[in-house]
Coordinates of C-alpha atoms in Angstrom, one line a residue:
Chain A
M1 CA 87.6 120.1 164.7
S2 CA 88.5 117.7 161.6
E3 CA 86.8 118.3 158.2
L4 CA 84.8 115.6 157.9
K5 CA 83.4 116.6 161.2
L6 CA 82.4 120.1 159.8
K7 CA 81.0 118.7 157.2
I8 CA 78.9 115.9 159.1
L9 CA 77.9 119.0 161.4
D10 CA 77.0 121.0 158.5
L11 CA 74.7 117.9 157.1
L12 CA 73.0 117.4 160.0
K13 CA 72.2 121.3 161.3
E14 CA 70.5 120.7 157.7
D15 CA 68.3 117.9 158.3
A16 CA 68.9 116.2 161.6
R17 CA 67.3 113.0 160.5
R18 CA 69.9 112.3 157.5
S19 CA 70.8 109.0 158.1
A20 CA 75.1 108.1 158.9
E21 CA 74.7 105.8 155.6
L22 CA 73.5 109.0 153.9
I23 CA 76.0 111.4 155.2
A24 CA 78.6 108.7 154.6
T25 CA 77.9 108.8 150.6
M26 CA 77.2 112.9 150.7
V27 CA 81.0 113.7 152.4
G28 CA 82.6 110.5 150.7
A29 CA 83.4 108.4 153.6
A30 CA 83.3 104.9 155.4
Q31 CA 80.0 104.4 156.9
A32 CA 81.7 103.2 160.0
E33 CA 83.4 106.5 160.3
V34 CA 80.7 108.9 160.2
E35 CA 79.3 107.2 163.0
A36 CA 82.2 107.0 165.0
A37 CA 82.5 111.3 164.6
I38 CA 78.8 111.4 165.5
A39 CA 79.6 109.5 168.5
E40 CA 82.4 111.5 169.6
L41 CA 80.6 115.1 168.7
E42 CA 77.7 113.9 170.9
A43 CA 80.3 113.0 173.5
D44 CA 81.7 116.0 173.5
H45 CA 78.7 117.5 173.6
I46 CA 79.0 119.6 170.5
I47 CA 76.2 117.8 169.3
V48 CA 73.7 118.8 172.2
K49 CA 70.4 117.9 171.2
Y50 CA 68.5 116.7 168.0
A51 CA 65.9 119.2 167.6
T52 CA 62.7 120.1 165.6
V53 CA 62.4 124.1 164.3
V54 CA 58.4 124.3 164.6
N55 CA 56.9 127.2 163.6
W56 CA 54.5 127.4 166.6
S57 CA 52.0 130.0 165.0
K58 CA 50.6 127.6 162.6
V59 CA 49.9 125.1 165.6
D60 CA 48.9 126.9 168.3
D61 CA 48.8 131.0 169.7
K62 CA 51.7 131.1 172.0
V63 CA 53.3 134.3 173.1
T64 CA 56.6 134.6 172.9
A65 CA 58.3 138.1 174.6
L66 CA 61.9 139.6 174.9
I67 CA 62.5 140.7 178.5
E68 CA 65.3 143.0 178.8
V69 CA 66.5 142.9 182.4
Q70 CA 69.0 145.0 184.0
I71 CA 70.5 143.6 187.2
T72 CA 73.3 144.3 190.3
P73 CA 76.2 141.8 189.4
E74 CA 76.6 139.5 192.5
R75 CA 80.1 139.7 194.4
V76 CA 82.2 136.9 193.2
H77 CA 79.4 135.3 190.7
G78 CA 78.9 138.2 188.8
F79 CA 75.9 138.0 186.7
D80 CA 76.1 134.2 186.7
A81 CA 74.2 133.1 189.9
I82 CA 71.5 135.5 188.6
A83 CA 71.5 134.2 185.0
E84 CA 71.2 130.9 186.2
R85 CA 67.8 131.3 188.8
I86 CA 66.5 133.1 185.4
Y87 CA 67.4 130.1 183.0
L88 CA 65.6 127.3 185.4
Y89 CA 62.5 128.4 185.0
P90 CA 61.1 126.1 182.5
E91 CA 59.0 129.3 180.8
V92 CA 62.7 130.8 179.6
K93 CA 63.9 129.6 176.6
S94 CA 67.1 131.7 176.4
V95 CA 68.8 133.5 178.3
Y96 CA 71.6 136.1 176.9
L97 CA 74.3 138.2 178.6
M98 CA 74.7 141.6 176.9
S99 CA 76.6 144.4 176.5
G100 CA 74.9 147.6 176.1
A101 CA 71.7 149.7 177.4
Y102 CA 71.0 146.3 179.8
D103 CA 72.4 143.0 181.1
L104 CA 70.5 140.1 180.4
L105 CA 67.8 139.4 177.5
V106 CA 65.6 136.4 178.4
E107 CA 62.9 134.9 176.0
I108 CA 59.8 133.8 177.7
E109 CA 57.6 131.7 176.2
G110 CA 53.9 131.2 177.8
R111 CA 50.4 130.4 176.5
T112 CA 48.6 134.1 176.7
L113 CA 49.9 137.3 177.4
K114 CA 48.5 137.4 180.8
E115 CA 50.5 134.1 181.6
V116 CA 54.1 136.1 180.6
A117 CA 53.3 139.3 182.3
S118 CA 52.3 137.1 185.1
F119 CA 55.6 135.8 185.3
V120 CA 57.4 139.2 184.7
S121 CA 55.4 140.8 187.3
N122 CA 55.5 137.8 190.1
K123 CA 58.8 135.6 189.5
L124 CA 61.8 137.4 187.5
S125 CA 61.0 141.5 188.8
S126 CA 61.0 139.9 192.5
I127 CA 64.6 138.1 192.3
D128 CA 66.4 140.0 194.2
R129 CA 69.0 141.9 192.7
V130 CA 67.0 142.7 189.1
L131 CA 67.0 146.1 189.0
S132 CA 64.1 146.7 186.2
T133 CA 62.4 144.8 183.3
K134 CA 61.0 146.1 179.7
T135 CA 59.1 143.7 177.9
H136 CA 58.6 143.3 174.3
F137 CA 56.3 141.0 172.5
I138 CA 57.3 139.1 169.5
L139 CA 54.2 139.9 167.2
K140 CA 56.0 137.4 164.3
K141 CA 58.7 135.2 163.4
Y142 CA 60.2 135.8 159.7
K143 CA 63.6 133.8 160.5
Q144 CA 64.9 131.6 163.4
D145 CA 68.1 130.0 163.7
G146 CA 68.8 130.8 159.8
I147 CA 65.8 129.3 159.0
I148 CA 62.9 131.7 156.8
F149 CA 59.5 130.8 158.3
E150 CA 57.4 131.6 155.5
E151 CA 60.0 131.1 152.5
H152 CA 57.9 130.2 149.3
E153 CA 61.2 127.8 147.9
E154 CA 59.6 127.6 144.1
D155 CA 62.0 126.7 141.7
H156 CA 61.5 128.8 138.9
R157 CA 63.3 126.9 136.3
L158 CA 62.2 125.0 133.2
L159 CA 62.2 121.0 133.3
I160 CA 64.8 121.1 130.8
S161 CA 67.6 123.3 129.7
P162 CA 70.5 123.1 127.8
Chain B
M1 CA 53.4 134.3 99.5
I2 CA 55.0 137.2 97.2
N3 CA 55.4 134.8 93.6
Q4 CA 54.0 131.4 95.2
K5 CA 57.5 131.7 97.1
T6 CA 57.0 130.4 100.5
M7 CA 58.5 131.6 103.8
Q8 CA 61.3 128.7 103.9
D9 CA 62.2 130.1 100.5
Y10 CA 63.3 133.2 101.7
L11 CA 65.1 131.5 104.8
S12 CA 68.9 131.7 104.3
P13 CA 69.9 128.4 103.4
R14 CA 72.3 127.8 106.4
V15 CA 69.9 128.7 108.8
R16 CA 67.1 126.0 106.8
S17 CA 69.7 123.4 106.9
I18 CA 69.9 123.0 110.8
P19 CA 67.8 121.2 112.6
P20 CA 66.0 121.7 115.2
S21 CA 67.5 121.2 119.0
G22 CA 67.1 117.6 119.9
I23 CA 66.9 119.3 123.5
R24 CA 64.5 121.7 122.4
K25 CA 62.2 118.7 121.0
F26 CA 62.3 117.0 124.6
F27 CA 61.9 120.2 126.3
D28 CA 58.3 120.5 124.3
L29 CA 57.5 116.9 125.7
V30 CA 58.8 117.0 128.9
S31 CA 56.4 120.3 129.5
G32 CA 53.3 118.8 129.4
S33 CA 54.0 116.3 132.0
K34 CA 52.8 117.0 135.9
D35 CA 54.2 116.0 139.1
V36 CA 57.7 115.4 137.3
I37 CA 60.9 115.5 139.3
S38 CA 63.0 117.1 136.4
L39 CA 67.2 116.1 136.6
G40 CA 67.3 117.6 132.9
V41 CA 68.2 121.5 134.1
G42 CA 71.4 122.6 132.8
E43 CA 72.1 125.1 135.8
P44 CA 72.4 125.7 139.4
D45 CA 69.3 125.4 141.8
F46 CA 70.3 127.9 144.2
V47 CA 68.9 131.5 143.4
T48 CA 72.0 134.5 142.8
P49 CA 73.7 134.8 146.3
W50 CA 71.7 138.2 147.7
H51 CA 74.6 140.5 147.9
V52 CA 75.2 140.0 144.0
R53 CA 71.1 140.4 143.6
E54 CA 71.7 143.2 146.1
A55 CA 74.2 145.2 144.7
C56 CA 72.3 145.1 141.5
V57 CA 69.4 146.5 142.9
Y58 CA 71.1 149.2 144.8
S59 CA 73.1 150.4 141.1
L60 CA 69.7 150.7 139.8
E61 CA 68.8 152.8 143.0
R62 CA 71.6 155.5 142.2
G63 CA 70.2 155.2 138.4
H64 CA 73.2 153.4 136.7
T65 CA 71.2 152.3 133.8
Q66 CA 73.4 153.5 130.8
Y67 CA 75.9 152.0 128.2
T68 CA 78.8 150.9 129.2
S69 CA 81.8 150.9 126.8
N70 CA 81.2 148.2 124.5
A71 CA 84.6 145.8 126.1
G72 CA 82.4 146.3 129.3
L73 CA 83.3 147.9 132.6
P74 CA 87.2 148.9 132.8
E75 CA 86.7 147.8 136.6
L76 CA 84.8 144.2 135.8
R77 CA 87.5 143.8 133.1
E78 CA 90.2 144.2 135.2
E79 CA 88.4 142.2 138.4
I80 CA 87.9 139.5 135.8
G81 CA 91.9 139.3 134.5
A82 CA 92.4 139.7 138.0
Y83 CA 90.9 136.6 139.4
L84 CA 92.0 134.4 136.4
S85 CA 95.2 134.9 137.5
R86 CA 95.3 134.3 140.6
S87 CA 92.9 131.0 140.1
F88 CA 93.9 129.7 136.6
R89 CA 97.2 131.1 136.0
T90 CA 96.2 132.9 132.6
D91 CA 97.1 136.2 132.4
Y92 CA 95.2 138.8 130.5
D93 CA 95.4 142.7 129.5
P94 CA 91.9 143.9 130.8
A95 CA 92.2 146.9 128.6
N96 CA 92.9 145.0 125.0
E97 CA 92.4 141.0 125.9
I98 CA 89.1 140.9 127.7
L99 CA 85.5 140.8 126.3
V100 CA 82.7 141.3 128.4
T101 CA 80.0 139.4 126.2
V102 CA 76.0 138.5 126.7
G103 CA 76.5 135.1 128.4
G104 CA 79.6 132.4 127.3
S105 CA 77.3 131.7 124.2
E106 CA 77.7 135.3 122.8
A107 CA 81.3 134.8 123.2
I108 CA 81.2 131.8 121.2
D109 CA 79.4 132.7 118.4
L110 CA 81.8 136.1 118.2
A111 CA 84.5 134.0 118.1
L112 CA 83.2 131.9 115.4
R113 CA 82.1 134.7 113.3
A114 CA 85.5 136.2 114.0
L115 CA 87.3 133.1 112.7
I116 CA 85.4 131.1 110.4
E117 CA 85.6 131.6 106.5
P118 CA 83.0 129.2 104.7
G119 CA 84.4 125.8 104.2
D120 CA 86.5 126.0 107.4
E121 CA 86.4 122.9 109.4
I122 CA 85.8 123.0 112.9
L123 CA 86.8 119.9 115.2
I124 CA 84.3 119.4 118.3
P125 CA 85.2 116.8 120.9
E126 CA 81.2 114.6 121.6
P127 CA 79.2 114.3 123.5
C128 CA 79.1 118.0 124.2
Y129 CA 76.9 121.1 124.7
I130 CA 74.3 121.6 121.7
S131 CA 75.2 124.6 120.1
Y132 CA 78.6 124.4 119.0
S133 CA 77.9 122.5 116.0
P134 CA 75.2 125.1 114.9
I135 CA 76.9 127.8 115.6
A136 CA 79.8 126.4 113.6
S137 CA 77.4 126.1 110.9
I138 CA 75.5 129.3 110.4
G139 CA 79.2 130.9 110.0
G140 CA 79.5 128.4 106.8
G141 CA 81.8 126.7 109.0
V142 CA 81.8 122.6 108.8
P143 CA 81.6 120.9 112.3
V144 CA 83.7 117.7 112.6
G145 CA 82.9 116.0 115.9
I146 CA 85.4 114.2 117.5
E147 CA 83.7 110.9 119.5
T148 CA 84.7 110.3 123.2
F149 CA 84.1 107.6 125.1
A150 CA 83.3 106.5 128.6
K151 CA 86.0 104.0 128.5
D152 CA 88.3 107.1 128.9
Q153 CA 86.2 109.2 130.9
F154 CA 85.1 111.1 128.0
K155 CA 88.2 112.9 127.5
L156 CA 90.0 114.2 124.0
T157 CA 92.6 111.6 123.5
A158 CA 95.4 112.5 121.1
E159 CA 94.9 109.8 118.5
A160 CA 91.2 110.9 118.5
L161 CA 91.9 114.4 117.9
K162 CA 94.8 113.3 115.0
S163 CA 92.5 111.7 112.8
K164 CA 90.3 114.1 112.5
I165 CA 92.6 116.9 111.1
T166 CA 92.5 117.5 108.0
P167 CA 94.1 120.9 105.8
K168 CA 90.7 122.7 106.5
S169 CA 90.7 122.4 110.2
K170 CA 90.8 125.7 111.6
I171 CA 89.4 125.8 115.1
L172 CA 88.3 123.3 118.0
I173 CA 86.5 124.2 120.2
L174 CA 87.0 122.4 124.1
C175 CA 84.3 122.4 126.5
Y176 CA 86.3 120.8 130.2
P177 CA 84.9 119.9 132.4
S178 CA 81.9 118.8 130.0
N179 CA 78.4 119.4 129.8
P180 CA 77.3 116.9 129.4
T181 CA 79.5 114.0 130.5
G182 CA 81.4 115.7 133.5
G183 CA 84.9 114.4 132.0
I184 CA 87.8 116.9 132.8
M185 CA 91.4 116.8 131.2
T186 CA 94.3 117.1 133.6
Y187 CA 97.8 118.6 132.7
E188 CA 98.9 115.9 131.0
D189 CA 96.0 115.0 129.5
W190 CA 96.2 118.4 127.7
L191 CA 100.2 118.2 126.9
P192 CA 99.9 116.4 123.0
I193 CA 97.0 117.9 122.2
A194 CA 98.5 121.4 122.8
K195 CA 101.2 119.9 120.9
L196 CA 98.8 118.8 118.1
V197 CA 97.1 122.3 118.0
E198 CA 100.2 123.8 117.7
E199 CA 101.5 121.4 114.7
N200 CA 98.6 122.0 112.9
D201 CA 98.1 125.8 113.6
L202 CA 94.6 125.4 115.2
I203 CA 92.4 127.9 116.8
V204 CA 91.4 126.7 120.3
I205 CA 87.9 128.1 121.3
S206 CA 87.8 127.0 125.1
D207 CA 84.7 127.2 126.7
E208 CA 85.8 126.9 130.4
I209 CA 82.5 128.0 132.2
Y210 CA 82.5 125.2 134.3
A211 CA 86.5 125.9 136.0
E212 CA 85.2 126.3 138.8
L213 CA 83.2 123.5 139.3
T214 CA 86.0 120.9 139.8
Y215 CA 85.9 118.1 142.3
G216 CA 89.2 116.4 143.8
S217 CA 91.8 118.4 141.1
K218 CA 91.8 121.7 139.9
H219 CA 91.0 122.4 136.8
V220 CA 93.6 123.4 134.3
S221 CA 93.0 126.4 131.6
F222 CA 94.1 125.6 128.3
P223 CA 95.6 128.9 127.7
S224 CA 97.8 128.1 130.6
L225 CA 99.6 125.5 128.7
P226 CA 102.9 126.3 127.0
K227 CA 102.5 128.3 123.7
M228 CA 98.7 128.3 123.8
K229 CA 97.7 131.7 125.4
D230 CA 97.9 133.5 122.2
R231 CA 96.0 130.8 120.0
T232 CA 93.4 130.4 122.4
I233 CA 90.1 132.4 123.1
L234 CA 89.1 131.2 126.6
V235 CA 85.5 131.7 127.2
S236 CA 83.7 131.5 130.1
G237 CA 81.1 133.5 132.0
F238 CA 79.4 133.3 135.7
S239 CA 76.5 131.1 135.4
K240 CA 77.5 128.2 136.7
A241 CA 79.5 129.5 139.7
F242 CA 77.8 132.0 141.0
A243 CA 74.4 130.5 139.9
M244 CA 73.9 133.4 137.2
T245 CA 72.4 131.7 134.4
G246 CA 69.3 134.4 133.7
W247 CA 71.3 137.3 133.9
R248 CA 73.5 136.5 130.6
M249 CA 77.3 137.8 131.8
G250 CA 80.0 136.3 129.7
Y251 CA 83.6 137.1 129.1
A252 CA 86.2 136.6 126.6
C253 CA 90.0 136.5 126.5
G254 CA 92.4 136.0 123.9
H255 CA 94.9 137.6 121.6
R256 CA 94.0 141.5 121.5
E257 CA 93.6 140.9 117.2
L258 CA 91.0 138.5 118.1
I259 CA 88.9 140.1 120.7
S260 CA 89.6 143.6 118.7
A261 CA 87.7 141.6 115.9
M262 CA 85.0 139.9 118.5
L263 CA 84.7 143.6 119.7
K264 CA 83.7 144.8 116.4
I265 CA 80.7 142.3 115.8
H266 CA 79.5 142.6 119.7
Q267 CA 79.3 146.7 118.6
Y268 CA 77.1 146.7 116.0
T269 CA 75.2 144.2 117.3
V270 CA 74.7 144.3 121.4
M271 CA 76.8 147.2 121.7
C272 CA 77.6 146.2 125.0
A273 CA 76.2 144.0 128.1
P274 CA 73.6 145.1 130.4
V275 CA 75.0 147.5 132.9
M276 CA 73.0 145.8 135.6
G277 CA 74.7 142.2 134.7
Q278 CA 78.1 143.7 135.2
I279 CA 77.3 145.5 138.5
A280 CA 76.2 142.3 139.8
A281 CA 79.3 140.2 138.0
L282 CA 81.6 142.7 139.7
E283 CA 79.8 141.9 143.1
A284 CA 80.4 138.0 142.6
L285 CA 84.0 138.4 141.6
K286 CA 84.7 140.3 144.1
N287 CA 82.8 139.1 147.2
G288 CA 81.2 135.8 146.1
M289 CA 83.6 133.2 146.1
E290 CA 82.4 132.1 149.7
E291 CA 78.9 131.6 148.3
K292 CA 80.4 130.1 144.9
D293 CA 82.4 127.5 147.9
R294 CA 79.5 126.8 149.8
M295 CA 77.8 125.7 146.5
M296 CA 80.4 123.5 145.5
E297 CA 80.2 121.6 148.2
S298 CA 76.9 121.0 148.0
Y299 CA 77.3 119.8 144.3
N300 CA 80.0 117.4 145.5
Q301 CA 77.6 115.9 148.0
R302 CA 75.4 115.0 145.5
R303 CA 77.6 114.3 142.5
R304 CA 78.5 111.1 145.3
L305 CA 74.9 110.1 146.4
V306 CA 73.8 110.4 142.2
V307 CA 76.8 108.3 141.4
K308 CA 76.5 105.8 143.9
G309 CA 72.6 105.4 143.6
F310 CA 73.1 104.7 139.3
R311 CA 75.4 102.1 140.5
E312 CA 73.0 100.4 142.7
I313 CA 70.3 100.3 140.1
G314 CA 72.7 98.6 138.2
L315 CA 73.2 101.4 135.7
D316 CA 77.0 102.0 134.3
C317 CA 78.2 105.6 135.3
H318 CA 81.4 107.0 135.2
E319 CA 82.7 109.1 138.2
P320 CA 81.9 113.0 136.8
Q321 CA 85.0 115.2 138.0
G322 CA 83.5 118.3 136.9
A323 CA 80.5 120.4 136.2
F324 CA 77.6 119.1 137.9
Y325 CA 75.8 116.3 135.7
A326 CA 76.2 112.5 136.2
F327 CA 76.3 110.4 132.6
P328 CA 75.0 106.9 133.3
S329 CA 75.0 104.6 130.4
I330 CA 71.4 103.1 129.8
T331 CA 72.4 100.3 127.4
S332 CA 71.9 97.8 129.7
T333 CA 68.3 98.0 129.4
G334 CA 68.0 97.6 125.5
M335 CA 66.3 100.7 125.2
T336 CA 67.6 103.9 123.1
S337 CA 68.6 106.7 125.2
E338 CA 65.5 108.4 123.1
E339 CA 63.2 105.6 124.3
F340 CA 64.3 105.3 127.9
A341 CA 64.2 109.3 128.7
Q342 CA 60.4 109.2 126.9
G343 CA 59.6 105.5 129.7
L344 CA 61.0 107.4 132.3
L345 CA 59.5 110.5 131.9
T346 CA 55.4 109.2 131.3
E347 CA 55.9 105.9 133.4
G348 CA 58.7 107.1 136.1
K349 CA 57.7 111.0 136.5
V350 CA 61.4 111.7 136.3
A351 CA 62.6 114.1 133.5
A352 CA 66.8 113.4 132.0
V353 CA 67.8 114.5 128.6
P354 CA 68.7 111.5 126.1
G355 CA 72.2 111.4 125.4
N356 CA 71.9 111.4 121.9
V357 CA 71.3 115.1 121.8
F358 CA 74.9 116.0 122.8
G359 CA 76.1 114.7 119.7
L360 CA 78.7 111.7 118.6
G361 CA 79.3 109.1 121.6
G362 CA 76.1 110.3 123.3
E363 CA 73.3 107.3 122.3
G364 CA 73.1 104.9 124.7
F365 CA 73.5 107.5 127.6
I366 CA 71.2 109.9 129.7
R367 CA 72.4 113.4 131.2
C368 CA 71.4 113.7 134.9
S369 CA 71.7 116.9 136.4
Y370 CA 72.0 116.6 140.0
A371 CA 71.9 120.2 140.9
T372 CA 68.9 119.9 142.5
S373 CA 67.7 119.1 146.1
V374 CA 69.1 115.6 148.4
A375 CA 65.6 115.1 148.7
Q376 CA 64.5 115.4 145.1
L377 CA 67.6 113.2 144.5
N378 CA 66.3 110.6 146.5
E379 CA 62.7 110.5 145.1
A380 CA 64.5 110.6 141.7
L381 CA 67.2 107.4 142.0
D382 CA 64.2 105.5 143.9
R383 CA 61.2 106.4 140.5
I384 CA 64.3 105.5 137.9
G385 CA 65.1 102.5 140.2
K386 CA 61.8 101.3 139.7
F387 CA 61.2 102.1 136.1
V388 CA 64.6 100.1 135.3
L389 CA 64.1 96.7 137.1
A390 CA 60.4 96.8 135.3
R391 CA 62.2 97.2 132.2
K392 CA 64.8 94.2 133.0
G393 CA 62.9 92.0 135.1

């Protein structure tokens, strides 16, 4: 990938609301060039979506759980078909195939503890080939996607220094 | 006081004769202001990279709290030597030609104290870092400013240097990339300067603290020029490249006899640089290059933003090629740099340093550090734009 595209990705990852004009100034390229690069990144599904990182704990009391899932892989499709069955549920925020003691790590978000528990027992556990689940509730998020939630960004510098 | 003397009478005439720093005066003015965006800061807005801080914490846990050898930890001097050779093609023997100091400032002070005899003239291209001239005076030397100009991108020219050389000239202090102008010198720019240095038998103190912060062209270290190594003291440190200003870690490299003379003063005054800082500096050199590059890229992006911003406001601004300062001209507003900076502070709520505090050639400019967030820079540019418009309008 071109250096320009990498720089654009970095700048948008930092703040998705940056305009093509601002990015063009910051990377020292023409605005049209930046716009074209962004369009290509979008078309190639490298930029998948412009999202907002929300610290939900300040808004409401949503419950997030990480669930270790052990499954029997399917013939031909391996883990993929079951993973798909799981990730299509809207409650499921992410699904990863893992190495180690279990197969899938599933992130679930619900309004209440009961809602998550019900999803796990009624929907997830009942899927054919799911052997076992182990649910861990997240008590507090400190950092997500490289963003520290409760960071106190104080500038300790003097207002004027040599 | 005793025999009707005031305390002033006891002070050394050398110290008495030095005016208070212009930057200090402006600092006092700024410190009482509220809701101010500061572009007046001569240091990175990044905190020292975590792995560097962590190395220091870990060393403290293991009880590394003792003196080090006067010249600094041998492994740190080795690493500094390897780094300079790799990055700037300057080779120094870590055992005899490298001295670890308490910041670059101590290194400059040691060099001047080791060299100056009363009456020696110290040549200093200006505008420049505020300390050179006062330290030269404290050492009994006579600072001689050499004005540099925006039309030359604040480079030192051979003509300007030549015009100031007298039989008393002994030392030339260089600082490129430059604080406050962001000017740099290329290999071609240096050659005629080096020739004059040799012809006139000058000793050079080359402050290269901003060497890592150049945009576009790589820094050319003065001692890497032909025949210049033995007559140059290279001064640098960790403050700017690795965001380690508060650690006060610097070093000096040069001819073994000069370094040995500086070591004498160093060992009788500070003994050695603090061990925790030295351990942190070692970690920065060994594993900090990636973080340094990341910070550099960020400065470069903000540099473009700021220069474009000033030009759109209608303030002439040469393109800084190094450090993290823009040095726009404010002469079109009809104000002096102090009037402008004070007005901007009180009305516009933006702190910038008036150019006149940096010596000859600084009047008519303000120094704006762009080591601050993009959001803050945009807001500051907006405020400066309104302030200038109201003045010109």
